[in-house]
Coordinates of C-alpha atoms in Angstrom, one line a residue:
Chain A
M1 CA 68.0 103.8 127.9
G2 CA 65.4 102.5 130.2
D3 CA 62.0 102.1 129.3
P4 CA 60.2 105.6 131.0
R5 CA 56.5 104.1 129.9
A6 CA 57.4 100.4 132.1
A7 CA 58.5 103.0 134.8
I8 CA 55.1 104.9 134.6
A9 CA 53.7 101.5 134.7
F10 CA 55.0 100.6 137.7
E11 CA 54.7 104.5 139.3
W12 CA 50.9 104.0 138.7
T13 CA 50.7 100.2 139.9
K14 CA 52.0 101.2 143.6
I15 CA 49.6 104.4 143.8
R16 CA 46.8 102.5 143.1
T17 CA 48.0 99.2 145.2
V18 CA 48.3 101.8 148.3
R19 CA 45.2 102.7 149.9
S20 CA 46.2 105.9 151.3
S21 CA 47.2 106.9 148.3
L22 CA 42.8 106.3 147.2
W23 CA 41.8 107.9 150.8
S24 CA 43.9 110.4 150.9
L25 CA 42.3 111.5 146.8
L26 CA 39.0 110.9 148.6
L27 CA 39.5 113.0 150.8
C28 CA 40.4 115.7 149.1
F29 CA 36.8 115.9 146.5
L30 CA 35.1 115.8 149.3
V31 CA 36.3 118.4 151.4
S32 CA 36.6 120.8 149.2
V33 CA 32.8 119.5 147.7
L34 CA 31.6 119.9 152.1
I35 CA 32.5 123.0 152.9
A36 CA 31.8 124.9 148.9
L37 CA 28.5 123.2 149.7
L38 CA 28.5 124.9 154.1
F39 CA 30.1 128.2 152.3
G40 CA 26.9 128.6 149.5
W41 CA 25.0 128.0 151.8
V42 CA 25.7 129.8 155.0
L43 CA 26.8 133.1 151.9
R44 CA 22.8 132.7 150.5
G45 CA 21.4 133.4 153.7
A46 CA 23.7 136.2 155.1
Y47 CA 24.4 138.3 151.7
D48 CA 20.9 139.8 152.0
D49 CA 22.8 141.9 155.8
M50 CA 25.8 142.6 154.4
S51 CA 26.7 145.9 153.9
A52 CA 27.3 148.1 151.2
Q53 CA 31.1 147.8 150.4
S54 CA 31.3 143.9 151.1
K55 CA 28.1 143.3 148.3
A56 CA 30.0 145.5 146.5
D57 CA 33.8 143.4 146.8
F58 CA 31.8 140.2 147.3
D59 CA 33.2 137.5 145.0
P60 CA 31.3 134.7 144.1
V61 CA 34.3 132.6 142.4
G62 CA 36.3 132.8 145.3
S63 CA 34.0 132.6 148.6
G64 CA 33.0 129.6 146.5
F65 CA 36.8 128.0 145.9
N66 CA 37.5 128.3 149.5
G67 CA 36.7 125.3 150.7
L68 CA 39.9 124.3 147.8
R69 CA 42.5 125.4 150.4
L70 CA 42.2 122.7 152.9
G71 CA 41.5 120.1 150.1
M72 CA 44.4 120.6 148.7
I73 CA 46.3 119.4 151.8
S74 CA 44.7 115.9 150.9
L75 CA 46.5 116.5 147.7
V76 CA 50.0 117.8 150.2
V77 CA 49.8 114.9 150.8
F78 CA 48.8 112.2 148.6
G79 CA 52.1 114.0 147.0
T80 CA 53.9 113.1 149.4
L81 CA 53.7 110.1 151.2
T82 CA 53.7 108.6 147.6
V83 CA 57.7 109.6 147.6
T84 CA 58.0 108.6 151.2
G85 CA 56.3 106.3 151.7
E86 CA 59.7 104.4 149.5
Y87 CA 61.6 106.0 151.9
T88 CA 60.2 104.8 155.0
S89 CA 59.3 101.0 153.1
G90 CA 62.5 100.8 152.2
T91 CA 61.5 99.8 148.6
I92 CA 62.8 102.4 147.3
R93 CA 65.6 100.1 146.9
A94 CA 63.4 97.2 145.8
S95 CA 62.1 100.2 143.1
L96 CA 66.0 101.8 142.1
A97 CA 66.7 98.5 141.4
A98 CA 63.7 97.7 139.0
V99 CA 64.6 100.9 137.2
P100 CA 67.9 102.1 137.8
R101 CA 68.0 104.8 135.8
R102 CA 68.0 107.5 138.9
G103 CA 65.9 110.4 136.2
V104 CA 63.7 107.7 134.4
F105 CA 62.7 106.4 137.7
Y106 CA 61.9 110.8 139.0
A107 CA 60.1 111.6 136.2
A108 CA 58.3 108.4 136.0
K109 CA 57.3 109.6 139.9
V110 CA 56.0 113.0 140.0
L111 CA 54.5 112.5 135.8
T112 CA 52.3 110.1 136.8
G113 CA 51.9 112.3 140.4
T114 CA 50.7 114.7 139.1
A115 CA 49.1 112.9 136.1
I116 CA 46.3 111.7 139.1
A117 CA 47.1 114.9 140.9
L118 CA 45.6 116.9 137.4
A119 CA 42.7 114.6 136.5
V120 CA 41.8 114.4 140.9
S121 CA 41.7 118.3 140.0
V122 CA 39.9 119.0 137.9
V123 CA 36.5 116.9 139.0
V124 CA 37.0 118.6 141.9
V125 CA 37.4 122.0 140.7
L126 CA 34.5 121.5 138.4
V127 CA 31.6 120.2 141.1
T128 CA 32.7 122.3 144.0
F129 CA 32.3 125.8 141.4
F130 CA 29.5 124.2 140.2
T131 CA 27.4 122.8 144.4
A132 CA 29.1 126.5 145.3
Q133 CA 27.3 128.5 142.5
T134 CA 24.4 125.8 142.9
A135 CA 24.8 127.0 147.5
I136 CA 24.7 130.0 146.5
G137 CA 21.6 131.0 144.5
E138 CA 20.8 132.6 141.5
A139 CA 20.5 135.8 142.6
H140 CA 24.0 136.4 143.9
N141 CA 25.7 133.0 142.1
A142 CA 28.4 133.3 139.2
S143 CA 28.3 131.8 135.7
I144 CA 30.7 129.8 134.6
T145 CA 30.2 132.2 131.3
D146 CA 30.5 134.8 134.0
D147 CA 34.4 137.4 133.8
G148 CA 37.1 136.1 135.1
A149 CA 34.7 132.7 135.8
L150 CA 36.2 130.1 133.8
R151 CA 40.3 131.6 134.3
A152 CA 39.7 131.2 138.0
V153 CA 38.2 127.5 137.5
V154 CA 41.3 126.2 134.9
G155 CA 43.5 128.0 137.3
S156 CA 42.8 125.8 141.0
I157 CA 43.1 123.7 138.5
L158 CA 46.3 123.8 138.0
Y159 CA 47.1 125.4 140.9
M160 CA 46.0 122.0 142.5
T161 CA 48.2 120.0 140.6
L162 CA 51.0 122.6 140.3
I163 CA 51.3 122.6 144.5
C164 CA 51.0 118.7 144.5
A165 CA 54.3 118.6 142.0
F166 CA 55.7 120.8 144.4
S167 CA 55.1 118.3 147.2
M168 CA 56.3 115.4 145.7
G169 CA 59.7 117.8 144.8
L170 CA 60.3 118.7 148.3
A171 CA 59.3 115.2 149.5
T172 CA 62.3 113.7 147.5
V173 CA 64.9 115.8 149.1
L174 CA 63.8 115.8 152.2
R175 CA 62.9 112.0 152.4
T176 CA 60.4 111.7 155.0
P177 CA 57.1 112.5 156.0
A178 CA 56.7 113.7 158.9
L179 CA 59.7 117.1 158.1
T180 CA 58.2 117.0 154.7
L181 CA 54.8 118.1 156.2
G182 CA 55.6 119.5 158.7
I183 CA 57.0 122.0 156.4
L184 CA 54.5 121.9 153.6
V185 CA 51.3 122.5 156.3
P186 CA 52.2 125.5 158.1
L187 CA 53.7 127.1 155.3
F188 CA 50.7 126.9 152.8
F189 CA 48.2 125.8 155.5
M190 CA 49.0 129.3 158.6
V191 CA 52.4 131.0 157.6
S192 CA 51.6 132.7 154.5
E193 CA 47.2 134.0 155.4
I194 CA 49.5 134.6 158.3
L195 CA 52.3 136.7 156.5
N196 CA 49.7 138.1 154.0
N197 CA 47.8 140.1 156.9
L198 CA 51.0 141.5 158.1
P199 CA 51.3 144.6 156.4
G200 CA 55.1 145.0 156.8
V201 CA 56.0 141.5 155.0
Q202 CA 53.1 141.9 153.3
K203 CA 54.8 142.5 150.1
A204 CA 57.0 139.6 150.2
A205 CA 54.5 136.6 151.6
Q206 CA 53.0 137.4 148.2
F207 CA 55.4 135.4 146.4
L208 CA 55.1 131.9 148.6
P209 CA 54.4 129.6 147.3
D210 CA 50.3 128.8 147.8
A211 CA 49.9 132.7 148.4
A212 CA 51.3 133.2 144.9
G213 CA 49.2 130.2 143.0
G214 CA 46.2 131.0 144.7
I215 CA 45.7 134.8 143.7
I216 CA 43.7 132.7 140.5
M217 CA 41.4 131.3 142.9
R218 CA 39.8 134.7 142.7
R219 CA 37.5 136.4 140.5
E220 CA 39.1 139.4 140.5
A221 CA 42.8 140.6 141.7
Q222 CA 43.2 142.6 144.6
E223 CA 44.8 146.4 144.1
H224 CA 47.4 145.7 147.3
M225 CA 49.0 143.3 144.5
I226 CA 52.0 143.4 142.4
L227 CA 51.3 140.0 141.2
D228 CA 48.2 139.5 139.2
A229 CA 46.8 136.5 137.7
W230 CA 48.9 134.8 135.6
S231 CA 52.1 136.5 136.8
G232 CA 51.3 134.7 139.9
M233 CA 50.7 131.2 138.8
A234 CA 54.2 131.9 136.9
V235 CA 55.6 132.5 140.8
L236 CA 54.5 129.2 141.7
V237 CA 55.9 127.5 138.3
A238 CA 59.1 128.7 139.8
W239 CA 58.7 127.5 143.1
V240 CA 57.6 124.2 141.0
V241 CA 61.0 124.1 138.6
V242 CA 62.9 124.5 142.5
A243 CA 61.3 122.0 144.3
L244 CA 62.0 119.2 141.6
A245 CA 65.4 120.2 140.9
G246 CA 66.2 119.8 144.0
G247 CA 64.7 116.7 144.3
Y248 CA 66.3 115.5 141.5
L249 CA 69.7 116.5 142.3
A250 CA 69.2 115.1 146.0
L251 CA 68.2 111.7 143.8
R252 CA 71.2 111.9 141.6
R253 CA 73.7 111.8 144.7
R254 CA 72.4 109.6 147.1
D255 CA 73.6 105.8 147.7
A256 CA 69.9 104.6 147.9
Chain B
M1 CA 79.0 86.4 135.1
I2 CA 80.3 89.1 137.1
E3 CA 83.1 91.2 137.3
V4 CA 84.3 93.1 140.1
Q5 CA 86.7 95.1 139.2
Q6 CA 89.4 97.3 141.6
L7 CA 85.4 98.5 143.5
T8 CA 86.4 100.7 146.0
K9 CA 83.6 102.9 148.3
R10 CA 83.6 105.2 150.4
Y11 CA 81.8 107.1 153.1
G12 CA 82.6 109.5 154.5
S13 CA 86.0 108.5 156.8
T14 CA 85.5 104.9 157.0
L15 CA 86.5 102.9 153.7
A16 CA 83.5 100.0 154.1
V17 CA 85.1 98.3 150.5
D18 CA 88.8 98.4 149.3
G19 CA 89.6 97.7 146.4
L20 CA 88.0 94.7 145.8
S21 CA 88.1 92.1 142.3
F22 CA 87.2 89.4 141.4
T23 CA 84.8 87.2 139.5
V24 CA 81.6 85.2 140.4
D25 CA 81.7 81.9 137.0
P26 CA 77.4 81.1 135.9
G27 CA 76.6 77.7 136.9
R28 CA 78.0 77.3 140.6
V29 CA 76.6 78.8 143.7
T30 CA 79.8 80.9 145.3
G31 CA 79.8 81.8 148.8
F32 CA 80.4 85.8 149.6
L33 CA 82.0 84.8 153.2
G34 CA 82.7 88.2 155.7
P35 CA 81.9 89.1 159.2
N36 CA 79.5 91.8 159.6
G37 CA 80.5 94.8 158.6
A38 CA 83.5 92.9 155.9
G39 CA 81.4 95.3 153.5
K40 CA 79.3 92.4 152.0
S41 CA 76.6 94.8 151.7
T42 CA 77.8 97.4 150.2
T43 CA 79.2 95.2 147.4
M44 CA 76.0 93.4 146.6
R45 CA 74.5 97.3 146.5
A46 CA 77.3 98.8 144.1
M47 CA 76.2 95.2 142.2
I48 CA 72.3 96.7 141.8
G49 CA 73.9 100.3 140.9
L50 CA 72.5 101.4 144.3
D51 CA 75.2 102.3 145.8
R52 CA 77.8 104.2 143.8
P53 CA 81.4 103.3 144.0
T54 CA 83.7 106.3 145.0
S55 CA 85.9 103.5 142.3
G56 CA 86.6 101.1 139.9
R57 CA 83.7 99.4 139.3
V58 CA 81.8 96.2 138.1
L59 CA 79.5 94.7 135.4
I60 CA 76.7 92.0 134.5
D61 CA 77.7 89.8 131.7
G62 CA 80.1 92.9 130.7
R63 CA 77.5 95.2 131.1
S64 CA 77.2 98.1 134.2
Y65 CA 73.1 97.6 135.9
T66 CA 72.7 100.3 135.1
D67 CA 72.7 100.4 131.6
L68 CA 70.3 97.3 131.8
R69 CA 67.1 98.2 130.1
Y70 CA 65.4 95.5 131.8
P71 CA 67.3 94.7 134.8
L72 CA 65.0 92.0 136.0
R73 CA 65.6 90.2 133.1
E74 CA 68.3 89.8 134.1
V75 CA 70.0 90.0 138.0
G76 CA 67.2 89.0 140.3
A77 CA 68.1 90.5 144.0
L78 CA 67.0 90.0 147.7
L79 CA 68.9 92.2 149.5
D80 CA 66.6 93.5 152.1
A81 CA 62.8 91.0 152.9
K82 CA 62.1 93.6 155.0
A83 CA 61.6 96.6 153.0
L84 CA 58.3 96.0 152.5
H85 CA 55.1 98.4 152.1
G86 CA 52.9 97.8 154.5
G87 CA 49.6 99.1 153.3
R88 CA 50.3 96.4 150.1
T89 CA 49.4 92.8 149.2
A90 CA 52.3 90.1 148.1
R91 CA 50.5 90.0 145.0
A92 CA 50.5 93.9 144.3
H93 CA 53.8 94.6 145.4
L94 CA 55.6 91.3 142.7
L95 CA 52.9 92.7 139.6
G96 CA 54.0 96.4 140.5
L97 CA 57.3 94.6 139.6
A98 CA 57.4 92.9 136.8
R99 CA 55.6 96.0 135.3
S100 CA 58.2 98.1 135.3
N101 CA 60.6 95.3 133.1
R102 CA 57.9 94.5 131.2
I103 CA 57.9 91.0 132.3
P104 CA 54.6 89.4 131.9
D105 CA 51.6 89.2 134.7
R106 CA 51.7 85.2 134.6
R107 CA 55.0 85.1 136.2
V108 CA 53.3 86.9 139.4
D109 CA 51.7 83.7 140.3
E110 CA 54.1 81.5 138.7
V111 CA 57.4 82.9 142.0
L112 CA 54.3 83.2 144.0
N113 CA 54.4 79.2 143.6
T114 CA 58.1 78.2 143.2
V115 CA 58.8 80.2 147.0
G116 CA 55.1 78.9 148.7
L117 CA 53.1 82.0 149.3
T118 CA 50.3 81.1 146.7
G119 CA 47.7 81.4 149.4
A120 CA 49.0 84.5 151.1
A121 CA 48.8 86.3 147.6
D122 CA 46.5 88.8 148.7
R123 CA 47.4 89.6 152.2
R124 CA 49.0 92.6 153.2
T125 CA 52.5 92.4 153.9
E126 CA 52.6 94.2 157.5
G127 CA 50.7 91.0 159.0
F128 CA 54.3 88.9 157.5
S129 CA 56.9 87.6 159.8
L130 CA 60.7 87.9 158.9
G131 CA 60.4 84.1 156.8
M132 CA 57.1 84.9 154.5
A133 CA 59.4 87.9 154.5
Q134 CA 62.4 86.3 152.8
R135 CA 59.9 84.7 150.3
L136 CA 59.0 87.2 149.0
G137 CA 62.2 88.5 148.7
V138 CA 63.0 85.4 146.7
A139 CA 60.0 86.0 145.0
C140 CA 60.9 89.8 143.6
A141 CA 64.4 88.4 142.9
L142 CA 63.4 85.0 140.4
L143 CA 60.6 87.1 138.6
G144 CA 62.1 88.4 135.2
D145 CA 63.9 85.2 135.6
P146 CA 67.1 86.1 135.7
P147 CA 70.2 84.7 134.9
V148 CA 72.3 86.4 137.2
L149 CA 71.1 85.5 141.9
L150 CA 72.5 88.9 144.1
L151 CA 71.3 86.8 147.8
D152 CA 71.7 88.6 150.3
E153 CA 71.7 86.2 153.6
P154 CA 68.4 84.2 152.1
V155 CA 68.2 81.9 155.5
N156 CA 68.5 84.7 158.3
G157 CA 64.7 84.7 159.4
L158 CA 63.6 81.0 157.7
D159 CA 62.5 77.9 160.2
P160 CA 64.7 74.8 159.3
E161 CA 62.2 73.9 156.7
G162 CA 63.0 76.7 154.9
I163 CA 67.2 77.0 154.8
L164 CA 66.9 73.7 153.7
W165 CA 64.7 74.4 150.5
I166 CA 66.5 77.4 149.7
R167 CA 69.7 75.4 150.2
G168 CA 68.0 73.0 147.5
L169 CA 66.6 76.1 145.3
M170 CA 69.9 77.7 144.8
R171 CA 71.7 74.1 143.9
Q172 CA 68.7 74.3 141.5
L173 CA 69.5 78.1 139.5
A174 CA 73.2 77.1 139.6
E175 CA 72.3 73.7 138.0
E176 CA 70.1 75.1 135.3
G177 CA 73.6 77.2 134.6
R178 CA 72.9 80.7 136.5
T179 CA 74.7 82.6 138.7
V180 CA 74.4 82.4 142.1
F181 CA 76.0 84.4 144.7
V182 CA 75.0 84.1 148.2
S183 CA 76.3 86.2 150.8
S184 CA 76.6 84.7 154.5
H185 CA 78.7 86.1 157.7
L186 CA 78.8 81.6 158.8
M187 CA 80.5 79.6 157.8
S188 CA 79.0 76.3 158.6
E189 CA 76.0 77.2 155.6
M190 CA 78.6 78.2 152.6
A191 CA 80.6 74.7 153.8
L192 CA 76.6 72.8 152.5
T193 CA 75.4 75.3 149.3
A194 CA 78.7 76.8 148.0
E195 CA 81.5 75.2 146.1
H196 CA 83.4 78.7 145.4
L197 CA 83.9 81.0 148.4
I198 CA 84.4 84.9 148.0
V199 CA 86.7 85.6 151.4
I200 CA 87.2 89.7 152.7
G201 CA 87.3 91.0 155.1
R202 CA 87.8 95.6 156.4
G203 CA 86.4 95.0 152.7
R204 CA 89.8 93.3 151.1
L205 CA 89.5 89.8 149.4
L206 CA 90.9 86.9 151.9
A207 CA 90.2 83.8 150.0
D208 CA 88.9 83.5 146.1
T209 CA 88.9 79.9 146.1
S210 CA 87.1 76.3 145.9
V211 CA 85.1 75.1 149.0
E212 CA 87.3 71.6 148.8
Q213 CA 90.7 73.5 148.9
F214 CA 89.3 76.6 151.5
I215 CA 88.7 72.8 153.3
A216 CA 91.7 71.2 152.8
R217 CA 94.2 74.4 153.6
N218 CA 92.3 75.9 156.4
S219 CA 91.3 73.0 158.4
R220 CA 94.3 71.9 160.1
A221 CA 94.2 68.0 161.0
Y222 CA 96.3 67.3 163.9
I223 CA 97.1 63.6 166.3
L224 CA 96.6 64.8 169.4
I225 CA 98.6 63.4 171.7
R226 CA 98.6 63.5 175.9
T227 CA 101.4 61.5 177.2
P228 CA 104.4 61.6 180.9
E229 CA 106.7 62.1 178.9
P230 CA 106.5 64.8 176.5
Q231 CA 109.9 65.9 175.2
R232 CA 111.1 62.1 175.4
M233 CA 108.2 61.6 172.5
R234 CA 108.7 64.8 170.9
D235 CA 112.4 63.3 170.4
V236 CA 111.4 60.5 169.2
L237 CA 108.6 62.0 166.4
T238 CA 111.4 64.6 166.2
D239 CA 113.6 62.2 165.3
A240 CA 110.5 59.7 162.4
G241 CA 111.0 63.5 160.0
V242 CA 107.3 63.9 162.7
H243 CA 106.7 67.7 163.0
T244 CA 105.1 68.5 166.2
D245 CA 104.0 72.0 168.0
D246 CA 102.9 72.6 171.7
G247 CA 99.2 71.8 173.0
P248 CA 97.5 73.5 175.7
D249 CA 97.7 71.3 179.3
G250 CA 101.5 70.3 177.7
T251 CA 99.9 68.0 174.8
L252 CA 101.5 67.5 171.9
E253 CA 99.9 67.6 168.6
A254 CA 101.7 65.5 165.6
V255 CA 100.6 67.4 162.5
G256 CA 101.3 65.0 159.2
T257 CA 101.2 61.8 160.3
S258 CA 98.4 59.4 161.5
S259 CA 98.2 58.9 164.9
E260 CA 98.8 54.8 163.5
K261 CA 101.8 55.5 163.0
V262 CA 102.3 57.3 166.7
G263 CA 101.2 54.7 168.6
E264 CA 104.1 52.4 167.4
L265 CA 106.6 55.3 166.9
A266 CA 105.7 55.0 170.8
S267 CA 105.3 51.9 172.0
R268 CA 108.9 50.2 169.6
H269 CA 110.8 53.6 172.1
G270 CA 108.8 52.6 175.1
V271 CA 106.8 55.4 175.8
T272 CA 104.2 56.4 177.6
I273 CA 101.1 57.1 176.3
H274 CA 97.3 58.8 178.0
E275 CA 95.5 59.5 174.8
I276 CA 96.3 59.4 170.6
S277 CA 93.5 60.8 168.9
P278 CA 93.4 62.5 165.5
R279 CA 91.7 66.5 165.7
T280 CA 90.6 68.7 163.4
A281 CA 90.1 72.0 164.0
S282 CA 86.6 73.6 162.1
L283 CA 85.6 75.0 159.3
E284 CA 83.8 77.8 161.5
E285 CA 87.3 78.0 163.8
A286 CA 89.6 78.7 160.1
F287 CA 87.0 81.3 158.7
M288 CA 87.7 83.6 162.3
Q289 CA 91.4 82.3 162.0
L290 CA 91.5 84.2 158.3
T291 CA 89.1 87.4 158.6
A292 CA 90.3 87.6 163.4
D293 CA 92.6 91.0 161.9
A294 CA 89.1 92.3 160.0
A295 CA 87.1 90.9 163.5
D296 CA 88.9 92.8 165.4
Y297 CA 88.7 96.0 163.7
R298 CA 85.6 95.5 163.5
A299 CA 85.1 96.0 167.7
E300 CA 87.3 98.8 167.8
S301 CA 84.9 101.0 165.7
R302 CA 81.2 100.1 166.0
S303 CA 80.4 104.1 165.1
A304 CA 80.6 103.9 161.3
D305 CA 78.5 100.4 160.6
H306 CA 78.4 100.0 156.8
G307 CA 76.9 96.5 156.7

């Protein structure tokens, strides 16, 4: 029962008629591309002064994608607000009255949000890649046909999309933007960074969702890592499945 | 038609609705009356699948709400008018709901016109007054042109003109043959709009009756008698087969008689009379009387409010 396609049309209409979602997606693009441009320019100038070791380790693909991690905050915000907006405003009751099958409602919301995140990520990652490589300059940059470059591009698109889906699942469990973003933003942009630089916990820290999924953004995997590009992506997928399942169980059980 | 069957809803240790059963028929406005916290909103939320009953069920024309493929075309509900995303316009809010149930887009403009919000259609709802939000809520309920309407306290926040409008609208919808179920905590409001009443208190059914019957049964009419000789007057009336109660300040209250008859009896037996006047207890008093237990209970357990 229920009409999943109508439910998706409902979610799409809700997302495109709220400015905050449009702004967060635009911000994702601007932040990612501008940082890529900045990094590229800086690297172009700094390359000649780098040590031989640094030159050998230089990864133009990974360096060019540095801005994506920041742009991703906007996608996390987008995914979170798409879900929590229903709860903070109270429209969840009108929405569930319109689509009373909770599974249909939830699937439509997650699919619509994730599809938008995917479309935005494709544009953002491609523009970021070519902007960064152009800025780094032909002498040291990577081409999309280079070993690992295409994998990094495709992987980054998946990475950003999955992180948004993860945010939607967690947001459905927690229901408030303050709590959801209060957990996700520090987790994604500080905690895993800090843990990854502590020798003792480094092995465990790479299994955090953003760290595991982010491995693929580099052209080559680092030696000390247990996970590589695709096993890291699989770990992120597992996290997303857990978060989405948690969201579904919470939504199904709760009164609205 | 709405059938509530042995509906029970428990929140933790609080029993919000307790074995409630009643039927709401089409073609008339049915008032759903009870003091705040009696379980009205819980019952209405259960009707549209927002709250899961602990036990029992609600059927809409024989089917459970959650089994309806396009529920907005079957049931229109106004529950919490202020539940709007402030960043969205009134039109966008309605458009989303229309798309969710494959209702043609033109209905959006139609219902906006019906509720008098055409001028505010493209304004974001964060600036809406409670009255405007209430009108938008009614527009949402009417969107799918449903045969069943559930309105939770629709009069709240409306100005006098808006109150007249919603009363007329509810009567019109009932005349069109729809099932109109309206909750209120004000008996006087229901007396003006409803034909039938479901009264609950403490989550239990207290009355399921027509408004006329409810008034006849619950509004006690009597003749107030003020006299310096109450005992003699009482004897005279008792001998004539008229029952009397003691009123306040030494007055008598004669039940089931007329002021003419009391006057004649007093005159025939030479009893001094200072006042004879017919009195009727108000509907509001009758309602208070009926729900007194429920109200007492609410005052004791404020902490668990699941209105």
